[in-house]
Coordinates of C-alpha atoms and ligand atoms in Angstrom, one line a residue:
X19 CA 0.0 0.0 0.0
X20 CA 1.1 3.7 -0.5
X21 CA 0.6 6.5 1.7
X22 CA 0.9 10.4 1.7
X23 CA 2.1 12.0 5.4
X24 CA 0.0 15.4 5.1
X25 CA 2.8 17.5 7.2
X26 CA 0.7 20.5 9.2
X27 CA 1.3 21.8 12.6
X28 CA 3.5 18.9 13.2
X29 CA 7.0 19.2 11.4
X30 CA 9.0 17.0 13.0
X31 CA 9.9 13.1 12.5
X32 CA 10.4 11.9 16.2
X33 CA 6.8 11.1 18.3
X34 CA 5.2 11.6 15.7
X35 CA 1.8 10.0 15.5
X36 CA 0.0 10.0 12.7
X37 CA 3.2 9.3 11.1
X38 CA 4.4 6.3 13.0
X39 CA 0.4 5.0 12.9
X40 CA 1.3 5.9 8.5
X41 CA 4.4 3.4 9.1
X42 CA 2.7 0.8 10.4
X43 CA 0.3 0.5 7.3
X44 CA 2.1 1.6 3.9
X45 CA 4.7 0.1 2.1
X46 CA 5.9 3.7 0.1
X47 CA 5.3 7.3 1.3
X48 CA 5.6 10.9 -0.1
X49 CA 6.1 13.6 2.5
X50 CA 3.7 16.4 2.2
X51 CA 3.5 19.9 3.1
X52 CA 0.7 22.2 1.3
X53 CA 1.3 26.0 1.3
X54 CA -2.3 27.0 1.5
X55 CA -2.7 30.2 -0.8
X56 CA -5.5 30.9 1.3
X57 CA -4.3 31.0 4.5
X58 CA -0.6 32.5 3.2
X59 CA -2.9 35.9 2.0
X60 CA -4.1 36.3 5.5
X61 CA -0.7 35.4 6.7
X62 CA 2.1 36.5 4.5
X63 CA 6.1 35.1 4.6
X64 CA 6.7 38.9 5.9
X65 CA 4.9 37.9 9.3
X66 CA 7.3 36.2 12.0
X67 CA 4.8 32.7 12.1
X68 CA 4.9 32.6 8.4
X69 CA 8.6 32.6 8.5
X70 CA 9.4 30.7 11.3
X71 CA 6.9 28.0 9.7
X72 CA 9.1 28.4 6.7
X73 CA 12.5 28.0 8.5
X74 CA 10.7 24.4 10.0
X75 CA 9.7 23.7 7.0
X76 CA 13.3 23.7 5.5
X77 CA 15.2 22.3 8.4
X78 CA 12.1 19.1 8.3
X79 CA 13.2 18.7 4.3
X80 CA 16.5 18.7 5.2
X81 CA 16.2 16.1 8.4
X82 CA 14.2 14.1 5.6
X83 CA 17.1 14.4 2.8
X84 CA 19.4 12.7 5.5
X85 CA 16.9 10.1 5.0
X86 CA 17.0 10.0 1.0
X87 CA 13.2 11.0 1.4
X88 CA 12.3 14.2 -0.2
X89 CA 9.2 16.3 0.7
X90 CA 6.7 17.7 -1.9
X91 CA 5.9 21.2 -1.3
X92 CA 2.5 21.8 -2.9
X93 CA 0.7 24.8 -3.0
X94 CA -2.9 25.5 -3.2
X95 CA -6.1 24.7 -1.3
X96 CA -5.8 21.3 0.3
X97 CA -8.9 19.7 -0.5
X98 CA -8.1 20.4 -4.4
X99 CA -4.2 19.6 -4.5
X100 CA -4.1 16.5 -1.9
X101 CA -6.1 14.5 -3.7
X102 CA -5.2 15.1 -7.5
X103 CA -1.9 13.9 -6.1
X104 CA -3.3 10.8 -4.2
X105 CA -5.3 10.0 -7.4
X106 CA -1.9 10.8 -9.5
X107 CA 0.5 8.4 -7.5
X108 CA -2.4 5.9 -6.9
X109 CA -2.0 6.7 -2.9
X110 CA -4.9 4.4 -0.7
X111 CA -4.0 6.5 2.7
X112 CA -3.3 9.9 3.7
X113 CA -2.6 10.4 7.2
X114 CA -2.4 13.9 9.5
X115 CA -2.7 14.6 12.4
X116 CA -5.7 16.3 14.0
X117 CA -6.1 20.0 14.0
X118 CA -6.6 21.9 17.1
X119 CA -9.0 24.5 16.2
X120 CA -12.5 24.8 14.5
X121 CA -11.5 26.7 11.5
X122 CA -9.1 23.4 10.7
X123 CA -11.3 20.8 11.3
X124 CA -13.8 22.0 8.9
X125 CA -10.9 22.1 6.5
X126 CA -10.0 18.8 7.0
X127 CA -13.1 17.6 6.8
X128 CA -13.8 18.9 3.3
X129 CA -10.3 17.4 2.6
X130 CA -11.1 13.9 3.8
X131 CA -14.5 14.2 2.0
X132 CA -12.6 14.9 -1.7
X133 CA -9.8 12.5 -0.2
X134 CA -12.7 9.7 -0.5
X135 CA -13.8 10.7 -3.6
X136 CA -10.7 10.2 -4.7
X137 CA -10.6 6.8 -3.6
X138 CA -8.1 7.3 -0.6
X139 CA -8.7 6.4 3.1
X140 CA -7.3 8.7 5.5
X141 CA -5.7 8.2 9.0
X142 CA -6.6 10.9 11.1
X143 CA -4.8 10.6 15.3
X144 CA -4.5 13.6 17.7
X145 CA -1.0 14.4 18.8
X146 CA -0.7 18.6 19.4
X147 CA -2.2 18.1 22.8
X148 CA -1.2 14.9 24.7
X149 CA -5.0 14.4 26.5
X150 CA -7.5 15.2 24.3
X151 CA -10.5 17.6 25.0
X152 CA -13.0 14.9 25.3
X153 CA -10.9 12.7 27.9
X154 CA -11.4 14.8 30.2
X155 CA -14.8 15.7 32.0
X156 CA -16.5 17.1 35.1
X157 CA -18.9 14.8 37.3
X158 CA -21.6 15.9 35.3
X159 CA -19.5 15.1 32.0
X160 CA -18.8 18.8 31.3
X161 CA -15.9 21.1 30.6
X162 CA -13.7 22.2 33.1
X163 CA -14.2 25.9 33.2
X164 CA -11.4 26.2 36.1
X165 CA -7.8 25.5 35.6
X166 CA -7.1 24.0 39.1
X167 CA -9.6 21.1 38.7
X168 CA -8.7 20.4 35.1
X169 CA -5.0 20.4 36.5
X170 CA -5.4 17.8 39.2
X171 CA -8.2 15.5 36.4
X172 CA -5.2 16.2 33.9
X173 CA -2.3 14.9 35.8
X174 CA -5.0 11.8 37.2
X175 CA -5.5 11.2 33.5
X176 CA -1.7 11.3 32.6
X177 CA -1.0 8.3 35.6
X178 CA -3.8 6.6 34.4
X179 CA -2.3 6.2 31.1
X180 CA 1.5 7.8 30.9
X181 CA 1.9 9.2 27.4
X182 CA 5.2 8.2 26.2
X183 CA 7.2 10.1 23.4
X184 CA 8.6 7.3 20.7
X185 CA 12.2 7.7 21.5
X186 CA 13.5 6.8 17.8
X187 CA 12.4 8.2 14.6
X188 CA 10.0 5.4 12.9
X189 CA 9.1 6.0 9.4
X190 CA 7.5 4.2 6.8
X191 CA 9.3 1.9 4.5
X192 CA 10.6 3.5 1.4
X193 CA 9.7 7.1 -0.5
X194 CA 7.8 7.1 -3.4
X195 CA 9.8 8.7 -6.6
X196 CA 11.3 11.8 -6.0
X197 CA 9.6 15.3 -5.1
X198 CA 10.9 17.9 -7.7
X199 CA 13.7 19.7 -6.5
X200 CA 11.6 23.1 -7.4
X201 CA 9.9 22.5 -3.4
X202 CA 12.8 23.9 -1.6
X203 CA 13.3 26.4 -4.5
X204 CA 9.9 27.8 -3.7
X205 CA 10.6 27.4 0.0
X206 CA 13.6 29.8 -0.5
X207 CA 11.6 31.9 -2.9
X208 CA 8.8 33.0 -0.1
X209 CA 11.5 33.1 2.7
X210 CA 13.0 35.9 0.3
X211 CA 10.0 37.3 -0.8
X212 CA 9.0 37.4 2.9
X213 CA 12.5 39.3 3.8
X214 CA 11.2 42.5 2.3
X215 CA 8.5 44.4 4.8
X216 CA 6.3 45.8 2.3
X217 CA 4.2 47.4 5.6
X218 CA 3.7 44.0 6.6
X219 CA 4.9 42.8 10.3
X220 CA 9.0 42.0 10.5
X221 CA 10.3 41.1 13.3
X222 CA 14.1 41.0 12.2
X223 CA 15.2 38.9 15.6
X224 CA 12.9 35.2 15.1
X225 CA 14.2 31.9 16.7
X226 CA 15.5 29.2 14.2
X227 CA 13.3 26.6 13.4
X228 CA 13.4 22.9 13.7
X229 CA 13.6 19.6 15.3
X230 CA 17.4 19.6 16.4
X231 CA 16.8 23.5 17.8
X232 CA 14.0 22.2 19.4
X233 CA 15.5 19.2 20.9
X234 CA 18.7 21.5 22.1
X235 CA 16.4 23.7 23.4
X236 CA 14.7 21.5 25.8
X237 CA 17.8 19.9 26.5
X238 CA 19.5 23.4 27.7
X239 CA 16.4 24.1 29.4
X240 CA 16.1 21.4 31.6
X241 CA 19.8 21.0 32.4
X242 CA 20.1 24.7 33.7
X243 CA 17.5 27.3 33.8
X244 CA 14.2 24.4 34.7
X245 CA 15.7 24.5 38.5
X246 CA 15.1 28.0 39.3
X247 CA 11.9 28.4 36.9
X248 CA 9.9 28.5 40.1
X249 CA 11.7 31.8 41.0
X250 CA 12.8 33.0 37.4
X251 CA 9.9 32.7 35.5
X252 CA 8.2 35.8 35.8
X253 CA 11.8 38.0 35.5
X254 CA 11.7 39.1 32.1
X255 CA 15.5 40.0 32.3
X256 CA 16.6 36.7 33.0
X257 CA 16.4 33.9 30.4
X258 CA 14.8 31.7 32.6
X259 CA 12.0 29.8 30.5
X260 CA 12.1 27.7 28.1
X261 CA 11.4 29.7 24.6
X262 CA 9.7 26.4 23.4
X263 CA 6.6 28.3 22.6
X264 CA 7.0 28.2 18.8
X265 CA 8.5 25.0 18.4
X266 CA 4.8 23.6 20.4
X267 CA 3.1 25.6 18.4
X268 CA 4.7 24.3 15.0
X269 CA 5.2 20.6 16.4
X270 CA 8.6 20.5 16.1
X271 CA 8.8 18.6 19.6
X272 CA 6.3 17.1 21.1
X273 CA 4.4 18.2 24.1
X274 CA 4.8 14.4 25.2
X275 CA 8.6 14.7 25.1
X276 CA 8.8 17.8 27.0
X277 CA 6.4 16.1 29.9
X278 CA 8.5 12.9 29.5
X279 CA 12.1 14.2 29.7
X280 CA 11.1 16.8 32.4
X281 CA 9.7 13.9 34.4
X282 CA 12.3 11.9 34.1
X283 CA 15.3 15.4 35.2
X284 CA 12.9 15.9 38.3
X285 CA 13.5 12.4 39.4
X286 CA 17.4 12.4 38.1
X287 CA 17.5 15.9 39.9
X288 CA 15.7 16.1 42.6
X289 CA 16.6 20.1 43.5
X290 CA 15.2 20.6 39.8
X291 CA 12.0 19.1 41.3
X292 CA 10.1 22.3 42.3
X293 CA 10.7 24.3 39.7
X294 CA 10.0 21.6 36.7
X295 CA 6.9 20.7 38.2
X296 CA 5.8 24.5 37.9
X297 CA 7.3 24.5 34.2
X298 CA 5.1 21.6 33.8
X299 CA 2.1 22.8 35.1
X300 CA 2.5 25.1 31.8
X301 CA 1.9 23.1 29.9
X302 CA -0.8 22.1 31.5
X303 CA -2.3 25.3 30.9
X304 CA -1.7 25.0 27.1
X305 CA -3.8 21.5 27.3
X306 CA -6.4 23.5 29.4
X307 CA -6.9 25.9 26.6
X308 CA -6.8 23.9 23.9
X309 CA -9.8 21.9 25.3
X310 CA -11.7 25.2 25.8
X311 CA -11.4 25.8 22.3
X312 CA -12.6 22.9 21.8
X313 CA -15.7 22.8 24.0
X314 CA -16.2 26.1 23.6
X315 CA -15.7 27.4 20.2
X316 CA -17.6 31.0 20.4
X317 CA -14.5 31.7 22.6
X318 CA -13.3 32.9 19.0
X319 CA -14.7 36.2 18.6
X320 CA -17.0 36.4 22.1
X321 CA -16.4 36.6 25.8
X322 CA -16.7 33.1 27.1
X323 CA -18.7 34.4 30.1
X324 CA -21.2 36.4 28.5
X325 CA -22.3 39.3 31.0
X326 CA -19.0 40.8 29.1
X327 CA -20.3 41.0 25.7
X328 CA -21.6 44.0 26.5
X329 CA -19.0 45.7 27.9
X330 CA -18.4 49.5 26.0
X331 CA -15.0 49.3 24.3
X332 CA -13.4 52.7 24.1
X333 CA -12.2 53.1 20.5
X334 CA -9.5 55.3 20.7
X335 CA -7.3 54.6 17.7
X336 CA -4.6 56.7 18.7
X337 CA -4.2 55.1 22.3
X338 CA -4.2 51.8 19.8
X339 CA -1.3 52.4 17.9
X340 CA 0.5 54.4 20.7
X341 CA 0.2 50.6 22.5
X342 CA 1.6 48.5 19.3
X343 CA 4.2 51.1 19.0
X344 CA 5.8 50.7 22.4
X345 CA 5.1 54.6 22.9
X346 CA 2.1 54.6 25.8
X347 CA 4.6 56.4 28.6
X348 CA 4.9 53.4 30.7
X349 CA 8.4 51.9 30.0
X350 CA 7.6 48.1 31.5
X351 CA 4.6 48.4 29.0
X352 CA 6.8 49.9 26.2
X353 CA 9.3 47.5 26.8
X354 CA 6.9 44.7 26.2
X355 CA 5.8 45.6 23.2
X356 CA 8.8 46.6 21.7
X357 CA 10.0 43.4 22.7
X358 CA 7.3 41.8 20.5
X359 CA 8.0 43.6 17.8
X360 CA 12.0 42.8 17.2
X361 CA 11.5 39.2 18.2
X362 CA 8.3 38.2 18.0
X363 CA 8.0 37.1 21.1
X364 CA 7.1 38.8 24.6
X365 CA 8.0 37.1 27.9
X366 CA 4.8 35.8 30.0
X367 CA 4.9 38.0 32.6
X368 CA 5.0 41.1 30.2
X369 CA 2.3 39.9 27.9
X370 CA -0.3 39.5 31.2
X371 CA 0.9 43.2 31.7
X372 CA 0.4 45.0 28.3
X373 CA -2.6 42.7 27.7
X374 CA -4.2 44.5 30.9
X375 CA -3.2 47.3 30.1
X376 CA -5.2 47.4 26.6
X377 CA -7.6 46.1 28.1
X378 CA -8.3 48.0 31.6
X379 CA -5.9 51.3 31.0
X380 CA -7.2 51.6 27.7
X381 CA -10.7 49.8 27.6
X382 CA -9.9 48.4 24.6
X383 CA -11.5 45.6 23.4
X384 CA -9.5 42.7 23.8
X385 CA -9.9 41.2 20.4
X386 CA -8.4 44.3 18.8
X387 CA -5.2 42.7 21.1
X388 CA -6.0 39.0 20.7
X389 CA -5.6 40.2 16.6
X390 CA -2.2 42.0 16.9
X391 CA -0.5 39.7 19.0
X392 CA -1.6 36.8 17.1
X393 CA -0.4 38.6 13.9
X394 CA 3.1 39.7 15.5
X395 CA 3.8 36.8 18.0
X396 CA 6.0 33.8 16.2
X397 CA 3.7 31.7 18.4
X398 CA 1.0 33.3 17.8
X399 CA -1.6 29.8 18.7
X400 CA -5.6 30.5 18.6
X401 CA -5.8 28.7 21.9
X402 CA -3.5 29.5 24.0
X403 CA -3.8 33.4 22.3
X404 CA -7.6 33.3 23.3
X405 CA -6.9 32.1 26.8
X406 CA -4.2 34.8 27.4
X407 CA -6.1 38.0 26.0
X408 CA -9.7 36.5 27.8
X409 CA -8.1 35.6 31.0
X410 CA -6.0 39.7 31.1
X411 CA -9.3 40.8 30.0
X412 CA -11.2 38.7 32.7
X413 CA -14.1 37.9 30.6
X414 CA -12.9 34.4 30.2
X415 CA -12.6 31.2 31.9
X416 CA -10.8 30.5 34.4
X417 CA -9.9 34.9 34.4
X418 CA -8.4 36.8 36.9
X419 CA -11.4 39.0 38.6
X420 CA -12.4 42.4 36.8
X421 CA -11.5 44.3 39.6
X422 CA -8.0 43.3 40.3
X423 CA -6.2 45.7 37.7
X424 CA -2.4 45.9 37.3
X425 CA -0.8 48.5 37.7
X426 CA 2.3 49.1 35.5
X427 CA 4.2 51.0 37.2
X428 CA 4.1 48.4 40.3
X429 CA 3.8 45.6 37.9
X430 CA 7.9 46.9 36.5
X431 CA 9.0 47.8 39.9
X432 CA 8.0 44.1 41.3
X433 CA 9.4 42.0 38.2
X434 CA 12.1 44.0 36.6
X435 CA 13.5 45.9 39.8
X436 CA 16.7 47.1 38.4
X437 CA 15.2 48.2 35.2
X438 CA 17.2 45.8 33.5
X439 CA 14.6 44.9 30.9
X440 CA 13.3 48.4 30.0
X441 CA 16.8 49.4 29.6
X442 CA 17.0 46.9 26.8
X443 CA 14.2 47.6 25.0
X444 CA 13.8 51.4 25.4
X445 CA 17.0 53.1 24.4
X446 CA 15.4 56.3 25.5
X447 CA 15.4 55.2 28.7
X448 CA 18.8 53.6 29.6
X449 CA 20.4 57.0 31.6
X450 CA 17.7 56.8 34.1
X451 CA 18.7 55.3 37.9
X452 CA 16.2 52.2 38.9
X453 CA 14.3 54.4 40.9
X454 CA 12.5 56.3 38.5
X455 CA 13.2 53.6 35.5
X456 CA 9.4 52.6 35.9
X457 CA 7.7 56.1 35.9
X458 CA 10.4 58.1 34.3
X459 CA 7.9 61.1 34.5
X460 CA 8.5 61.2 38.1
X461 CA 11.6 63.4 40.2
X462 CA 12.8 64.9 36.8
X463 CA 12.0 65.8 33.0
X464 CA 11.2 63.4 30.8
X465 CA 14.3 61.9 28.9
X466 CA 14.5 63.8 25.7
X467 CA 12.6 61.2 22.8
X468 CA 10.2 59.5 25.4
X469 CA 6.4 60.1 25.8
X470 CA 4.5 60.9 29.0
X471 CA 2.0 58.4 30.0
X472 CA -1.0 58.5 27.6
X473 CA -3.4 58.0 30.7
X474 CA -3.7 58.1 34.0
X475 CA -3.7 54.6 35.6
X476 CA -5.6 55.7 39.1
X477 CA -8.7 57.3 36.2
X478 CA -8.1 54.5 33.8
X479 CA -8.7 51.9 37.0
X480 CA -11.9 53.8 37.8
X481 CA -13.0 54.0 34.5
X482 CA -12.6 50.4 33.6
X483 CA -14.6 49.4 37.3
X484 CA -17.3 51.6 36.1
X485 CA -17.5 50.2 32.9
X486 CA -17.1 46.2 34.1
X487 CA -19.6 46.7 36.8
X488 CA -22.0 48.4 34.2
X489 CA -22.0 45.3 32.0
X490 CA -22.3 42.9 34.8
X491 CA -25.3 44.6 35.6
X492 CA -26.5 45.0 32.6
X493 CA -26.6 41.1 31.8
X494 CA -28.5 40.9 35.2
X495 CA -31.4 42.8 35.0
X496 CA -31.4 41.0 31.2
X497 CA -31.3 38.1 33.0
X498 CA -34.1 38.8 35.7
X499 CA -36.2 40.4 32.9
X500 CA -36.1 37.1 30.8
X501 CA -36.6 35.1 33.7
X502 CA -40.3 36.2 34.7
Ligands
LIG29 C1 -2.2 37.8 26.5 C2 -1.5 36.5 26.4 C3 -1.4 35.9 25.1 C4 -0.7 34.7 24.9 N1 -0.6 34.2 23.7 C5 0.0 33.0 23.5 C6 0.1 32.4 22.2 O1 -0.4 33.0 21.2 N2 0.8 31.2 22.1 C7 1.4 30.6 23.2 O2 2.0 29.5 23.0 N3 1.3 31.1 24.4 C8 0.6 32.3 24.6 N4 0.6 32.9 25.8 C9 1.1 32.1 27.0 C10 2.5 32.3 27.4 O3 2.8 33.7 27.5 C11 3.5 31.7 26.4 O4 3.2 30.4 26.1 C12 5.0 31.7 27.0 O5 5.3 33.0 27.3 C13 5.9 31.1 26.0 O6 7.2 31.2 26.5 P1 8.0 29.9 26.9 O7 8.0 28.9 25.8 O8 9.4 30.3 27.3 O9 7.2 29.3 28.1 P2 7.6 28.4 29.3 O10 7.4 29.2 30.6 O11 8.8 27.7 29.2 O12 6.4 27.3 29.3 C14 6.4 26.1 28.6 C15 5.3 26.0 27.6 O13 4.1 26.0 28.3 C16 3.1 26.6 27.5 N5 2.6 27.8 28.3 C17 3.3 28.5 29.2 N6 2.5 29.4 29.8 C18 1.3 29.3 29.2 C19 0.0 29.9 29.4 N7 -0.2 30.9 30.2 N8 -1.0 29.6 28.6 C20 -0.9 28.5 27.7 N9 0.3 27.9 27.5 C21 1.3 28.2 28.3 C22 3.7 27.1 26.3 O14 3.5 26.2 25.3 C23 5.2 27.2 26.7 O15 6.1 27.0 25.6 C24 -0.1 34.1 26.0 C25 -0.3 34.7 27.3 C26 -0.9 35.9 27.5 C27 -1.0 36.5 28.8

């Protein structure tokens, strides 16, 4: 039998699933990666995910060369190109494994429907998360709308049934013919087209891509910085998590290794032991919102709790851009966002901050914010994005309460005492003394370059309290009036 491996958010060959399951079944395989014209419009090679997806997408045809397997590089729309090729090398199975949002699973269900048409099976197994949304369930066989619970049902689910990484590559038997050389050419062709800005998002400092980067990266992690991640994590000066974000998010490791091999340093090291088991706990988190994604789709677009729908969004587009900018007067803010924009990436700590700030400072809506970050961030995920912005904004699940607001200034003097991270980021900045690094504005004039704060928090705070309590009480009287 001959299969197609339908590459997606999974661009690796180690624990892999729906490849190894492909391995077990097929005799010959073609690699396959589709470069959905579609999708590449809304997300050009210019934007930091495009690219890094790009890098991946080399290094994974270059782990697969090593292997005298070449990978076709299609491009098109999926449900058209997949199986004109499956009908063209007279392929019975296509395997892939399962997307983690709504938007792809009704992709891939129009792909497995021309797939069949075709005459081709398809093998479809989840692998992104390691327990899947539906394996775990209240007591009345509902979604865990608190993080805590879902914690303690997640880890009883995981020593139920330990979810192992495959600790050697497994691939099917032997490639099909060879792809046409002219894959990586177009590869190289959108990484250079993507190199040119064109008023689209560049962040000129992006992590490599790739399996071996990934496995380093974990490796590094867990030897050195995973000990004091307890402590370090929320310093965004210090290098102290993992940066594994985007390799998750692209499947160049697998969620199951990372679980695996920090399990097994916590028991090799046991003063590691406190501060993996926190690091793990994060990516507990991701598997938390990944399953409410998937229970709860409206998520995407709508406040999961729904008293905040109503909520009166300020739409000042000036206070908008002054926030993507990195020019809102608060430097730990600033810092953040400039952050974003050179790397695309922002440390946790910051992105909690500047995502409150949007949202309560500003009373912006928080899907303006979801957007850019998801847009800008090189791991930029739907889920975990959603989660984030909705949690900041406290209109979501398991959210921090509407009235607790952070205040920036505090927020900077608590994490980043020294200033050390502002300094980095805001050049404007570096001559100040940590004393007046966080409100600059404060014991002096301004340095000469940098803005003054575009609100005032102490209004903003009131302001936002107003406006929560408003809708809450809004959606209450609704409530009594539909009730009688
Ligand atoms: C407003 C906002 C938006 C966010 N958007 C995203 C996003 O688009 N993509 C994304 O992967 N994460 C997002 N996060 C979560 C978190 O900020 C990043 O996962 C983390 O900063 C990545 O750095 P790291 O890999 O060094 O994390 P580590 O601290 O090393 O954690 C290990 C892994 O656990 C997962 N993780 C950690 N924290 C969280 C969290 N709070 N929620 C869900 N998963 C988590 C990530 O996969 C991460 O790589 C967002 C958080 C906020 C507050």
């Amino acid at each position: 039998m001959r299969g197609l491996h339908w590459f997606r958010n999974d661009l690796r060959l180690r624990d892999n699933r729906a490849l190894e399951a492909l391995s077990d079944r097929v005799e010959a395989w073609l690699p396959v990666f589709v470069l959905d014209t579609e999708l590449l419009a809304r997300h050009p090679a210019s934007r930091p995910r495009t690219r890094f997806l790009l890098d991946c997408l080399v290094a994974l045809e270059r782990d697969l060369a090593a292997r005298g397997v070449a990978v076709q590089v299609l491009e098109g729309r999926p449900e058209r190109v997949l199986p004109e090729l499956a009908r063209s090398l007279r392929v019975s199975l296509v395997s892939w494994n399962r997307s983690p949002t709504p938007l792809g699973e009704r992709r891939d269900a129009r792909v497995e429907a021309a797939l069949r048409r075709a005459g081709a099976d398809v093998l479809v197994l989840r692998d992104h998360t390691i327990v899947g949304p539906d394996e775990i369930r209240t007591k009345t066989g509902g979604c865990y709308s608190v993080y805590t619970p879902y914690r303690k049902a997640w880890w009883r689910a995981w020593h139920d049934a330990p979810r192992l990484a495959t600790p050697r590559v497994r691939l099917p038997g032997k490639p099909i013919g060879a792809a046409p050389a002219a894959s990586s050419a177009k590869l190289a062709g959108l990484l250079a087209a993507g190199s040119d800005p064109g008023g689209a998002i560049v962040a000129p400092r992006l992590p490599r891509g790739g399996e071996a980067v990934a496995a380093r990266r974990l490796a590094r992690f867990l030897e050195g910085p995973a000990a004091r991640y307890a402590v370090d994590r929320d310093r965004p000066e210090v290098d102290g998590t993992s940066r594994l974000s985007p390799h998750l998010r692209f499947g160049t490791i697998s969620a199951r290794r990372c679980v695996g091999e920090g399990l097994e340093r916590a028991k090799a090291e046991p003063a590691a032991r406190a501060g993996i088991s926190k690091w793990l706990d994060e990516l507990v988190w991701r598997e938390f919102y990944h399953a409410v994604l998937a229970h709860s789709p409206h998520v995407l677009g709508r406040s999961f709790r729904p008293e905040y729908d109503a909520l009166e969004w300020n739409d000042d587009e000036e206070a908008f851009e002054a926030w993507k900018a990195g020019r809102t007067g608060y430097p730990f803010v600033d810092a953040g966002m400039r952050q974003l924009a050179a790397t695309g990436w922002m440390h946790n700590r910051v992105r909690m901050v500047v995502a409150s700030f949007l949202t309560k400072d500003l009373l912006i809506d928080w899907r303006r914010g979801e957007r850019h970050f998801f847009d800008a961030l090189v791991d930029g995920d739907p889920a975990s994005n959603n989660g984030g912005w909705q949690w900041a904004a406290s209109t979501g699940t398991d959210a921090q309460p509407y009235f607790r607001i952070f205040n920036p200034v505090a927020q900077g003097e608590r994490w980043d005492p020294d200033g050390r991270y502002v300094r980095q980021w805001v050049p404007e900045l570096k001559g100040l003394p940590a004393g007046r690094i966080h409100a600059p504005w404060e014991g002096g004039t301004l340095p000469p370059g940098y803005p003054p704060p575009i609100v005032d928090h102490a209004m903003a705070r009131t302001r936002a309290l107003a406006a929560y309590r408003r809708a809450r009480q809004g959606a209450s009287r609704a409530r009594t009036r539909s009730s009688r």
